[in-house]
Coordinates of C-alpha atoms in Angstrom, one line a residue:
X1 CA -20.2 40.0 45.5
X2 CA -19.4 37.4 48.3
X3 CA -18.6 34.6 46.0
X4 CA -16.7 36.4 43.8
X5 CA -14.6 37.3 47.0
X6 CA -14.6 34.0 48.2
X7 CA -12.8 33.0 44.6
X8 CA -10.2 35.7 45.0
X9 CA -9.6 34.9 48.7
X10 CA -9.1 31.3 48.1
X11 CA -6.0 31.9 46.1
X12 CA -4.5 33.4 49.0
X13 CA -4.8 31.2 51.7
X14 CA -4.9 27.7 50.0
X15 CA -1.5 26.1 50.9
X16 CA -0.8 28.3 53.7
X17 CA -1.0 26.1 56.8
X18 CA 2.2 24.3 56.3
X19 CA 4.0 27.5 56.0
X20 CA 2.6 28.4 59.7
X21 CA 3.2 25.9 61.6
X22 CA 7.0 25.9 61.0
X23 CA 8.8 28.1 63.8
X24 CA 12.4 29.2 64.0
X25 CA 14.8 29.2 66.8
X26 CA 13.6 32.6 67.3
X27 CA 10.5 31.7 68.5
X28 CA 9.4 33.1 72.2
X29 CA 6.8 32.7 74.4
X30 CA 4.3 35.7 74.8
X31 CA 3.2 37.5 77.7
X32 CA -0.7 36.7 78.9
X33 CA -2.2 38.3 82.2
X34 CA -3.3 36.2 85.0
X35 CA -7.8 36.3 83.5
X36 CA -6.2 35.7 79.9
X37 CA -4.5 32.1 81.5
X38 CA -7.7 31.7 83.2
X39 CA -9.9 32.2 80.1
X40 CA -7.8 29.8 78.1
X41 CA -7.6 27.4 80.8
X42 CA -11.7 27.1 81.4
X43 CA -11.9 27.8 77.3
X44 CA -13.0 24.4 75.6
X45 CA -12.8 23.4 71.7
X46 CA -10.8 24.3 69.0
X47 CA -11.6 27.4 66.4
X48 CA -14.5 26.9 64.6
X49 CA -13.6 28.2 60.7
X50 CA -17.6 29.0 60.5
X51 CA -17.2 31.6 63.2
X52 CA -14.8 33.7 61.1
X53 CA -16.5 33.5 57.7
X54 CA -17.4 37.0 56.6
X55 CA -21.2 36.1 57.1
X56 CA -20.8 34.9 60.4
X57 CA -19.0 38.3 61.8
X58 CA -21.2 40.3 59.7
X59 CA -24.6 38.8 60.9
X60 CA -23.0 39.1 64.6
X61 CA -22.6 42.9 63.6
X62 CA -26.2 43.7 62.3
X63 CA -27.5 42.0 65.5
X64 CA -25.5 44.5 67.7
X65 CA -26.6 47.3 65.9
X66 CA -30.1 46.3 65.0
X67 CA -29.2 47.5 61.3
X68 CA -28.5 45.5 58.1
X69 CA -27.2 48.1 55.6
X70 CA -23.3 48.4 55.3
X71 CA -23.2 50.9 52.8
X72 CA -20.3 50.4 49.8
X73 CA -19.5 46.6 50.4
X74 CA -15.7 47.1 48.8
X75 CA -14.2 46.1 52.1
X76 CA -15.5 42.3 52.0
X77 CA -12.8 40.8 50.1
X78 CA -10.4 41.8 52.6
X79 CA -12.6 41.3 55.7
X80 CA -12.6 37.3 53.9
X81 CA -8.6 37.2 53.4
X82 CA -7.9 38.6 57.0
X83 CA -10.3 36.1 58.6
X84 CA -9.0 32.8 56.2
X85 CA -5.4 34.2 57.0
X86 CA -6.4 34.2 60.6
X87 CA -7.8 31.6 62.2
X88 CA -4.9 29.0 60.1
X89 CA -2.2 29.8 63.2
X90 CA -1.4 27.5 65.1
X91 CA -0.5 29.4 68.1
X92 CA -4.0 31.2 68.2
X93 CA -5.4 31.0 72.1
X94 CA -8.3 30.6 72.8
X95 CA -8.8 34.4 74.1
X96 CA -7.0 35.5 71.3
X97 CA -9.4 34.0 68.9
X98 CA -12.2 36.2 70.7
X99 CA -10.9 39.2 71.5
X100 CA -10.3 39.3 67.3
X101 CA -13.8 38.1 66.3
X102 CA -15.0 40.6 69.0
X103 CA -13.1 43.4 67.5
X104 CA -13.8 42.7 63.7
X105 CA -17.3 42.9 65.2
X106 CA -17.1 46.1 66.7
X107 CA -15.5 47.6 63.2
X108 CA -18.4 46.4 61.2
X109 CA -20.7 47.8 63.5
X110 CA -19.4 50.9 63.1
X111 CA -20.0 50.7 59.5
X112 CA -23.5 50.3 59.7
X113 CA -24.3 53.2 62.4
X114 CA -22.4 55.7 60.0
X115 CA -24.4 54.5 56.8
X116 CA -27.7 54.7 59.2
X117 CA -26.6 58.4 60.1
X118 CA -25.8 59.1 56.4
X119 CA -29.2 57.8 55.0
X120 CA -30.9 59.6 58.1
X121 CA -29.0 62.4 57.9
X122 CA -27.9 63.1 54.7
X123 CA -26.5 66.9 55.4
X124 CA -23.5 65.3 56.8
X125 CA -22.4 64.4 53.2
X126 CA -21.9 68.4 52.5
X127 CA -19.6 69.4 55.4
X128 CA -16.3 69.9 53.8
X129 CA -12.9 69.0 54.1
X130 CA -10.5 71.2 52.9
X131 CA -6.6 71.2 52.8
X132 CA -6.2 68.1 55.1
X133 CA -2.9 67.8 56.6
X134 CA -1.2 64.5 56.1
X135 CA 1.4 63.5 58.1
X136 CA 3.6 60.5 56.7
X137 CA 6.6 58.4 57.2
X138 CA 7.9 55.0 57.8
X139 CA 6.2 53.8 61.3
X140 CA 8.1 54.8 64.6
X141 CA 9.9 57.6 62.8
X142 CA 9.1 60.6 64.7
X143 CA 5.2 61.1 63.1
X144 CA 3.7 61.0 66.2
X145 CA 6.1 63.6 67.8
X146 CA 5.0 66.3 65.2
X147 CA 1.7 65.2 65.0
X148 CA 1.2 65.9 68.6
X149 CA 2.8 69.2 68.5
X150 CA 0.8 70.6 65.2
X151 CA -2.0 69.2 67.1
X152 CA -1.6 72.3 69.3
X153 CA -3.3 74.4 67.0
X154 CA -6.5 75.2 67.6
X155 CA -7.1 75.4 63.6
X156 CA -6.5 71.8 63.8
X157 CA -9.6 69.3 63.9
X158 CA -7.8 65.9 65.2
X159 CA -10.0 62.3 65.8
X160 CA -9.6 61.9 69.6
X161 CA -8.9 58.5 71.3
X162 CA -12.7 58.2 71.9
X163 CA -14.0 58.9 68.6
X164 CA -11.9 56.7 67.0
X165 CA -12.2 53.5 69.4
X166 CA -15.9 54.5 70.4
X167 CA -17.3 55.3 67.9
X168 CA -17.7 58.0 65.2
X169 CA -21.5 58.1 65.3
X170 CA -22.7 61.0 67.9
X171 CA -25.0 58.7 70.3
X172 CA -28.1 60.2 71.5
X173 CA -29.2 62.5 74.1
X174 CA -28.0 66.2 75.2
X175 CA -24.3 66.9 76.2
X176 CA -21.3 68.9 75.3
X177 CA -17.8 67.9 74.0
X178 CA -16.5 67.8 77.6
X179 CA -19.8 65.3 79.0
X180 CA -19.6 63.5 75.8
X181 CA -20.1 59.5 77.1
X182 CA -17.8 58.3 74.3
X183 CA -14.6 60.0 76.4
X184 CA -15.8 58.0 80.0
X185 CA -15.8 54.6 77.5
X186 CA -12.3 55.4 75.8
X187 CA -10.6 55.0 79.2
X188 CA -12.2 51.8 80.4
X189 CA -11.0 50.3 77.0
X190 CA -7.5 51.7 77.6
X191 CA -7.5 50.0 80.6
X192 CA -8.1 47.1 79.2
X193 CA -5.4 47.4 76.2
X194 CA -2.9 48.1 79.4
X195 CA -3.7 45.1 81.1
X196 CA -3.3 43.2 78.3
X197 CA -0.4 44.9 77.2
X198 CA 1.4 46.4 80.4
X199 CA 4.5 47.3 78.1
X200 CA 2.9 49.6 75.8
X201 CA 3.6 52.9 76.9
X202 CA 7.1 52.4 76.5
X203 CA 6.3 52.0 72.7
X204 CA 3.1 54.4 72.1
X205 CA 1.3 56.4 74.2
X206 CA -2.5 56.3 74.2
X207 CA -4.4 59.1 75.7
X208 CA -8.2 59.0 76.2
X209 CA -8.3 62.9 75.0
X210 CA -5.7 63.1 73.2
X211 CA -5.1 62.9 69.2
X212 CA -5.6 59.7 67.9
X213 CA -4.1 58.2 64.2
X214 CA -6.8 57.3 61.4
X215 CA -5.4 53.4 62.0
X216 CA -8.4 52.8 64.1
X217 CA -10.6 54.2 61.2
X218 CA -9.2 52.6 58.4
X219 CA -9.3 48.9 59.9
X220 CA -12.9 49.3 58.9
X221 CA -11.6 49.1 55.5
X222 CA -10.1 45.9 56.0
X223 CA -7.0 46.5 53.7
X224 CA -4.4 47.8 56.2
X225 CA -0.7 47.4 57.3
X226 CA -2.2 47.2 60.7
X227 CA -3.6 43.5 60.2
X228 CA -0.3 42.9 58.5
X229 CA 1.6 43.5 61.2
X230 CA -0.1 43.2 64.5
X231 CA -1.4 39.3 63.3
X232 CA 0.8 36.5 61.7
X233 CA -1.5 36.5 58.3
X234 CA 0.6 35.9 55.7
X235 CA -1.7 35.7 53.3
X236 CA -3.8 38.4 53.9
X237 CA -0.4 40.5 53.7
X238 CA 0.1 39.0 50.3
X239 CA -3.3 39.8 49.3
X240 CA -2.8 43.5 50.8
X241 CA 0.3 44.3 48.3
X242 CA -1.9 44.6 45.5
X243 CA -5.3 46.1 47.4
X244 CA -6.8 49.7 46.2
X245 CA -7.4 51.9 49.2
X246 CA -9.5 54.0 47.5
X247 CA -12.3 52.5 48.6
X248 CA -10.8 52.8 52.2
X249 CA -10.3 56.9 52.0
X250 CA -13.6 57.0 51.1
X251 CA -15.0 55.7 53.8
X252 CA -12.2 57.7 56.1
X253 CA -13.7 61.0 54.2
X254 CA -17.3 59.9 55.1
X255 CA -16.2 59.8 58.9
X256 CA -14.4 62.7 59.1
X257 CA -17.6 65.1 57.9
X258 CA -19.3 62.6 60.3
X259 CA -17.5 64.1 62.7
X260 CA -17.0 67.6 62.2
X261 CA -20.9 68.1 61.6
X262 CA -20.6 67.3 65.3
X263 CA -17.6 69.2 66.6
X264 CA -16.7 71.3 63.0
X265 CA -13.4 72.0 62.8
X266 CA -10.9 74.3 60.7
X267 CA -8.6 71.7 59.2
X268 CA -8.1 68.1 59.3
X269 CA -4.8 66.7 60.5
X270 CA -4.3 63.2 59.9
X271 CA -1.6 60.5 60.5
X272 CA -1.1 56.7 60.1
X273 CA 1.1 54.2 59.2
X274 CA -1.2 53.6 56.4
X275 CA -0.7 56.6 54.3
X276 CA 2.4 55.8 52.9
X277 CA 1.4 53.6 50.8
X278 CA -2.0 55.5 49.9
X279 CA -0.6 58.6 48.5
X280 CA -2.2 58.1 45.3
X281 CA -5.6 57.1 46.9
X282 CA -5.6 59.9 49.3
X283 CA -5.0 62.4 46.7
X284 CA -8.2 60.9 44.6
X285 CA -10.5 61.5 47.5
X286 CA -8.5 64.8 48.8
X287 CA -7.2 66.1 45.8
X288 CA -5.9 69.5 47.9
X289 CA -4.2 67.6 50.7
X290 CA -1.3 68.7 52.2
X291 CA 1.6 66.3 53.2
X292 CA 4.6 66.3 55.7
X293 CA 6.9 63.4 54.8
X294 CA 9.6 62.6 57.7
X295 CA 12.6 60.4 57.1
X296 CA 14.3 58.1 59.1
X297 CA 17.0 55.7 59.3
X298 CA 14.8 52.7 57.9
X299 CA 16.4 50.0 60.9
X300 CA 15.6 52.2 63.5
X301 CA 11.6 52.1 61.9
X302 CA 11.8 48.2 60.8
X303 CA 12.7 47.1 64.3
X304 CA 11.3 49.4 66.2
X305 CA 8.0 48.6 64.2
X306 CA 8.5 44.7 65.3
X307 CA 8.8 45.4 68.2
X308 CA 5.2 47.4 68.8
X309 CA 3.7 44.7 66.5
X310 CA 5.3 41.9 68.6
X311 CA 3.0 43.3 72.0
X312 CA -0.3 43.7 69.4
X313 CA 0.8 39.8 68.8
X314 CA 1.2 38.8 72.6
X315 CA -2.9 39.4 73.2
X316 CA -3.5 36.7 70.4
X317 CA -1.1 34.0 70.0
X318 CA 0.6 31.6 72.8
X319 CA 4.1 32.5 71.0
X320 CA 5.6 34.9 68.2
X321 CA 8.3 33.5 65.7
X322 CA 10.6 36.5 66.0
X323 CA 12.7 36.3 62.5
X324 CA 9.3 35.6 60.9
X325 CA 7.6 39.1 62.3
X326 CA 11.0 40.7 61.4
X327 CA 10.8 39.5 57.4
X328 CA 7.7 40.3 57.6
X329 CA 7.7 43.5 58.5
X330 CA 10.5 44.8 56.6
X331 CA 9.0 43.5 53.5
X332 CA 5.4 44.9 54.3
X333 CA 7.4 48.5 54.7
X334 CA 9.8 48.3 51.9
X335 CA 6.9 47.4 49.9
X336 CA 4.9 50.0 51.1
X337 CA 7.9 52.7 50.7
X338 CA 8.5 51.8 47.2
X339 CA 4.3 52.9 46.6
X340 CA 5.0 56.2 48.1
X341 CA 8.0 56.8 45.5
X342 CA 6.1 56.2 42.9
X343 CA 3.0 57.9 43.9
X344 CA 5.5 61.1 44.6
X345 CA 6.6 60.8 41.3
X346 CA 3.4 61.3 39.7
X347 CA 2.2 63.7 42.0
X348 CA 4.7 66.6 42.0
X349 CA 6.4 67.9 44.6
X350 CA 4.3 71.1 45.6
X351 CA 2.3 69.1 47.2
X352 CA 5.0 67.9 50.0
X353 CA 7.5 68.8 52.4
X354 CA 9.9 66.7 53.8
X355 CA 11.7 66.5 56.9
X356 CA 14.7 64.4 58.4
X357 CA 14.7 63.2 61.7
X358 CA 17.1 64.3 63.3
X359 CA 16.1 68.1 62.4
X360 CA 12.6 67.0 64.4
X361 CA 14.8 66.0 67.0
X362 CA 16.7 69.1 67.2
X363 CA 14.9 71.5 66.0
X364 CA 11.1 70.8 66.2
X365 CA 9.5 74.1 66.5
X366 CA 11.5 75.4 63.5
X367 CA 10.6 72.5 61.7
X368 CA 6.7 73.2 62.2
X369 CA 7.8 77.0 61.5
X370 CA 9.1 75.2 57.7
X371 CA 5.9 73.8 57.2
X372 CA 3.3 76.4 57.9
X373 CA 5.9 78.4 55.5
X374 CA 5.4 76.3 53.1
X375 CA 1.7 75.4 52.9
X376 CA 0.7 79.2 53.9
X377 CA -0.9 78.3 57.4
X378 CA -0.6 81.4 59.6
X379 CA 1.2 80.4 63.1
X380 CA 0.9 82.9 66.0
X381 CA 2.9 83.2 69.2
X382 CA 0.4 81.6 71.3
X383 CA 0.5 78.3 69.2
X384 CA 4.1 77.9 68.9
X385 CA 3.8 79.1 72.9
X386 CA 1.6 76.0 73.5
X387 CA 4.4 73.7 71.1
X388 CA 7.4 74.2 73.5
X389 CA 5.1 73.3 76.6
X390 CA 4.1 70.3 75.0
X391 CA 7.9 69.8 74.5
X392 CA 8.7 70.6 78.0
X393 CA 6.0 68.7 79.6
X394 CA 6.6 65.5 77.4
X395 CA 10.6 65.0 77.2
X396 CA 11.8 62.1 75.2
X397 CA 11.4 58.0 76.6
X398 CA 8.7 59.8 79.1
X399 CA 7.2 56.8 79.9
X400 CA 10.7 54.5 79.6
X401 CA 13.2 53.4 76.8
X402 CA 11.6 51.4 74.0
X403 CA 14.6 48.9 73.4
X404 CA 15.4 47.0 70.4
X405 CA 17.8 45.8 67.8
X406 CA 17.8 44.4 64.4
X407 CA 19.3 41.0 65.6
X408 CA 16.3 40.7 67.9
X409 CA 14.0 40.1 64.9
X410 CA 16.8 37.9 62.6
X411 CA 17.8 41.0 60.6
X412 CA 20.9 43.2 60.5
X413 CA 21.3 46.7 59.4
X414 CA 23.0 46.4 56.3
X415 CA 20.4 44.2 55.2
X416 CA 17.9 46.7 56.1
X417 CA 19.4 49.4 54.1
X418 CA 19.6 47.0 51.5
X419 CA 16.4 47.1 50.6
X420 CA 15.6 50.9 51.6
X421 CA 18.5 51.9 49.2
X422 CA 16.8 53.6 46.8
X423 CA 14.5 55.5 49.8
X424 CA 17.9 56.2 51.0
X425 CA 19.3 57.5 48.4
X426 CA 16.2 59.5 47.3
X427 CA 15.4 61.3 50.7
X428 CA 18.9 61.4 51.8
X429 CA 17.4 59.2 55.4
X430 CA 20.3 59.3 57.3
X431 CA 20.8 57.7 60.8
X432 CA 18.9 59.2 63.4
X433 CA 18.8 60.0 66.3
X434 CA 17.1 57.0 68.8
X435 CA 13.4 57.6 69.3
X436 CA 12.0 54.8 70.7

C-alpha cells in the first residue's frame, strides 16, 4: 500500500519546486515571536526530506504511543502528498519545519490510541449516532455564529476544544467531565497557538470549553482544505481535488461514538470548512444527517478566508506570497462549492435548509426557530432563553475588527463573483453584512 502511494504521490509533486520558489510583489514578511527567532537562530541544517517521509512520521508516532496498529490505512496517500508538497518551500523556517512534523505526529498518534480503544473495547462501535446536525457553508460566512448559538441546547452533543486538540481517547484514571485532565491541557496549548499567533482572536475565537469544529478531527484523515490553505502545498491541493473523504467520515464517525460512550449525548452537531465539499461522503456514513447551509457573499468568505490562513502560514514560513494564497484559496473554495452543488443535486432537498446571511445577522433566533421547524427538533423557552444571552454576551468584532479586502490578496470582487456565479445565482448569496 505505501508504494502504490508513493507512485500516485510522485505525480504530484515532481516539477513543483520551480513553481515555489517564484514570489510576487505581493510577497510580505511574516510575524515570528521573540523564542521562534531564537529557535531559528540557534537551529542548524537544512530540511532533511527523510524526516517527512510517511515512514519516518509514522514510526515517530508508534513510538509515542507505544502502539503499531493504525487501523484502515486509507489516509497514507495523502499523509505522503502533504509531506512531498511540504517540505519543497523555500521559505520553510526552521521552527516551522518542527512545529509541522510535531503536529502530523500528534494526529497519527491519535489514530493509533482510538484503534487500541476500539480493538480493546469494541462496545464503542454500537453507540449510535443519529440525525447529526451539519452545519455548512463557505468558510467565515457566519457557521460559527449559529453553531455557537444551537450549541446552547442541551440536546446537542458538541466536540469541545480539549477533545478535539487533546485527544479523543478517555485517558485513564477516575474523574468527571469537569476534572477531566484533557481541559487543564487544551489551555496550555491555546496559549501557545496565541503566542504564536497574537492576531487570532480577531479572526476566530478558541475557547478551551467551548464547541470546537471537526477540522481538528478530520486532519487525521489527511485529505482536508485545512492543509490546503493553512500551508503553501500546491500539490497536495491538486492532489486533494480529486480525494474521496469517505474514508475520512469514517474515521470522524468512529470518534464521535468514541466519544459519546464517554460523555453520551442526544445529537451530534457538527461544523467545518470541510463539509462542503463532503456532502456526498457524509451522507454515505450518515445517511439521516441533517444540514443547515448558510450563504454568503463569496468575497467577503474568499478574503476573509486568506486572511485566517495567512496567520496559520506566519508559524511556518519566513514570508507568505499574498496573490499566491489569494488564487489559491479562491480556487480551493470554488472548487469545493461546485462539489456541494452537485452533491445537492443528487441528494434532494428534504434533507437541507438554507439560510442567507444577512437573515443570521438580523434575525438569528428566528433563524434557529426555521430550522428546528423544519427538522422537527422541539425548542423550549429556556434554550432560545440561553441563545439571546449568548447573543448579548458575545456582540459582533468582540474581540476586534478582522480587516481585509480583496486587493490585499491580488483579487477583486468581480472576479470573485466570477467564478461563484453559478452559487450565486443558485442560492441567491447576496452581499452581506461584514462579519469578520
Amino acid at each position: 500500500m505505501l508504494e502504490r502511494g508513493a507512485r500516485r504521490a510522485m505525480s504530484y509533486t515532481q516539477g513543483a519546486l520551480p513553481a515555489a520558489a517564484t514570489a510576487s510583489a505581493n510577497e510580505v514578511a511574516c510575524f515570528q515571536p521573540r523564542l521562534v527567532r531564537l529557535w531559528n537562530r540557534l537551529a542548524s541544517g537544512e530540511a532533511r526530506p527523510r524526516d517527512f517521509a510517511p515512514e519516518a512520521v509514522m514510526g515517530a508516532a508508534t513510538r509515542r504511543a507505544g502502539l503499531e496498529d493504525f487501523g484502515e490505512m486509507s489516509f497514507i496517500e495523502g499523509l505522503r502528498v502533504f509531506l512531498d508538497s511540504f517540505i519543497l518551500s523555500p521559505q520553510l523556517h526552521a521552527f516551522g519545519r518542527f512545529y509541522a512534523r510535531q503536529m502530523v505526529v500528534a494526529m497519527l498518534t491519535h489514530r493509533l490510541k482510538l484503534t487500541e480503544l476500539l480493538k480493546t473495547r469494541p462496545e464503542v462501535l454500537d453507540q449510535p449516532i443519529c440525525r447529526p446536525i451539519f452545519v455548512l457553508g463557505l468558510p467565515r460566512s457566519g457557521t460559527s455564529l449559529l453553531f455557537n448559538l444551537l450549541a446552547r441546547d442541551r440536546a446537542h452533543r458538541c466536540m469541545h476544544n480539549w477533545e478535539s486538540f487533546i485527544g479523543q481517547v478517555p485517558p485513564r484514571g477516575r474523574y468527571t467531565f469537569a476534572t477531566d485532565p484533557r481541559r487543564g491541557q487544551a489551555k496550555w496549548v491555546l496559549r501557545i497557538q496565541k503566542y504564536l499567533m497574537p492576531e487570532i482572536d480577531t479572526q476566530h475565537e478558541f475557547l478551551a470549553d467551548g464547541p470546537e469544529e471537526c477540522t481538528p478531527i478530520l486532519m487525521q484523515g489527511f485529505a482536508t482544505q485545512a492543509f490546503a490553505g493553512g500551508f503553501d502545498v500546491p500539490a497536495y491541493a491538486e492532489w486533494l481535488d480529486g480525494a474521496d473523504h469517505a474514508p475520512t467520515y469514517r474515521h470522524h464517525k468512529r470518534v464521535l461514538q468514541a466519544l459519546q460512550w464517554k460523555y453520551p449525548g442526544e445529537r451530534w452537531l457538527l461544523k467545518s470548512p470541510d463539509h462542503v465539499a463532503a456532502v456526498d461522503a457524509i451522507l454515505r456514513v450518515y445517511p439521516d444527517a441533517c444540514f443547515v447551509h448558510i450563504h454568503r457573499d463569496p468575497v467577503k468568505a474568499v478574503c476573509s478566508w486568506a486572511s485566517l490562513n495567512q496567520t496559520y502560514r506566519g508559524v511556518y514560513y519566513r514570508r507568505v506570497d499574498r496573490d499566491a494564497l489569494g488564487q489559491q484559496v479562491l480556487t480551493r473554495l470554488a472548487h469545493d462549492m461546485r462539489r456541494c452543488q452537485e452533491d445537492r443535486a443528487r441528494h434532494g432537498a428534504e434533507r437541507f435548509i438554507d439560510v442567507r446571511f444577512g437573515d443570521l445577522m438580523q434575525h438569528p433566533v428566528e433563524v434557529v426557530r426555521e430550522i428546528y421547524a423544519k427538522f422537527g427538533f422541539p425548542l423550549n423557552s429556556d434554550t432560545e432563553g440561553a441563545m439571546r444571552a449568548f447573543l448579548a454576551e458575545n456582540p459582533m468584532h468582540k474581540h476586534g475588527v478582522h480587516r481585509y479586502e480583496p486587493e490585499d490578496f491580488g483579487l477583486c470582487a468581480e472576479t470573485i463573483r466570477q467564478r461563484f456565479a453559478e452559487y450565486i445565482d443558485t442560492f441567491k448569496a447576496p452581499p452581506g453584512l461584514p462579519a469578520g
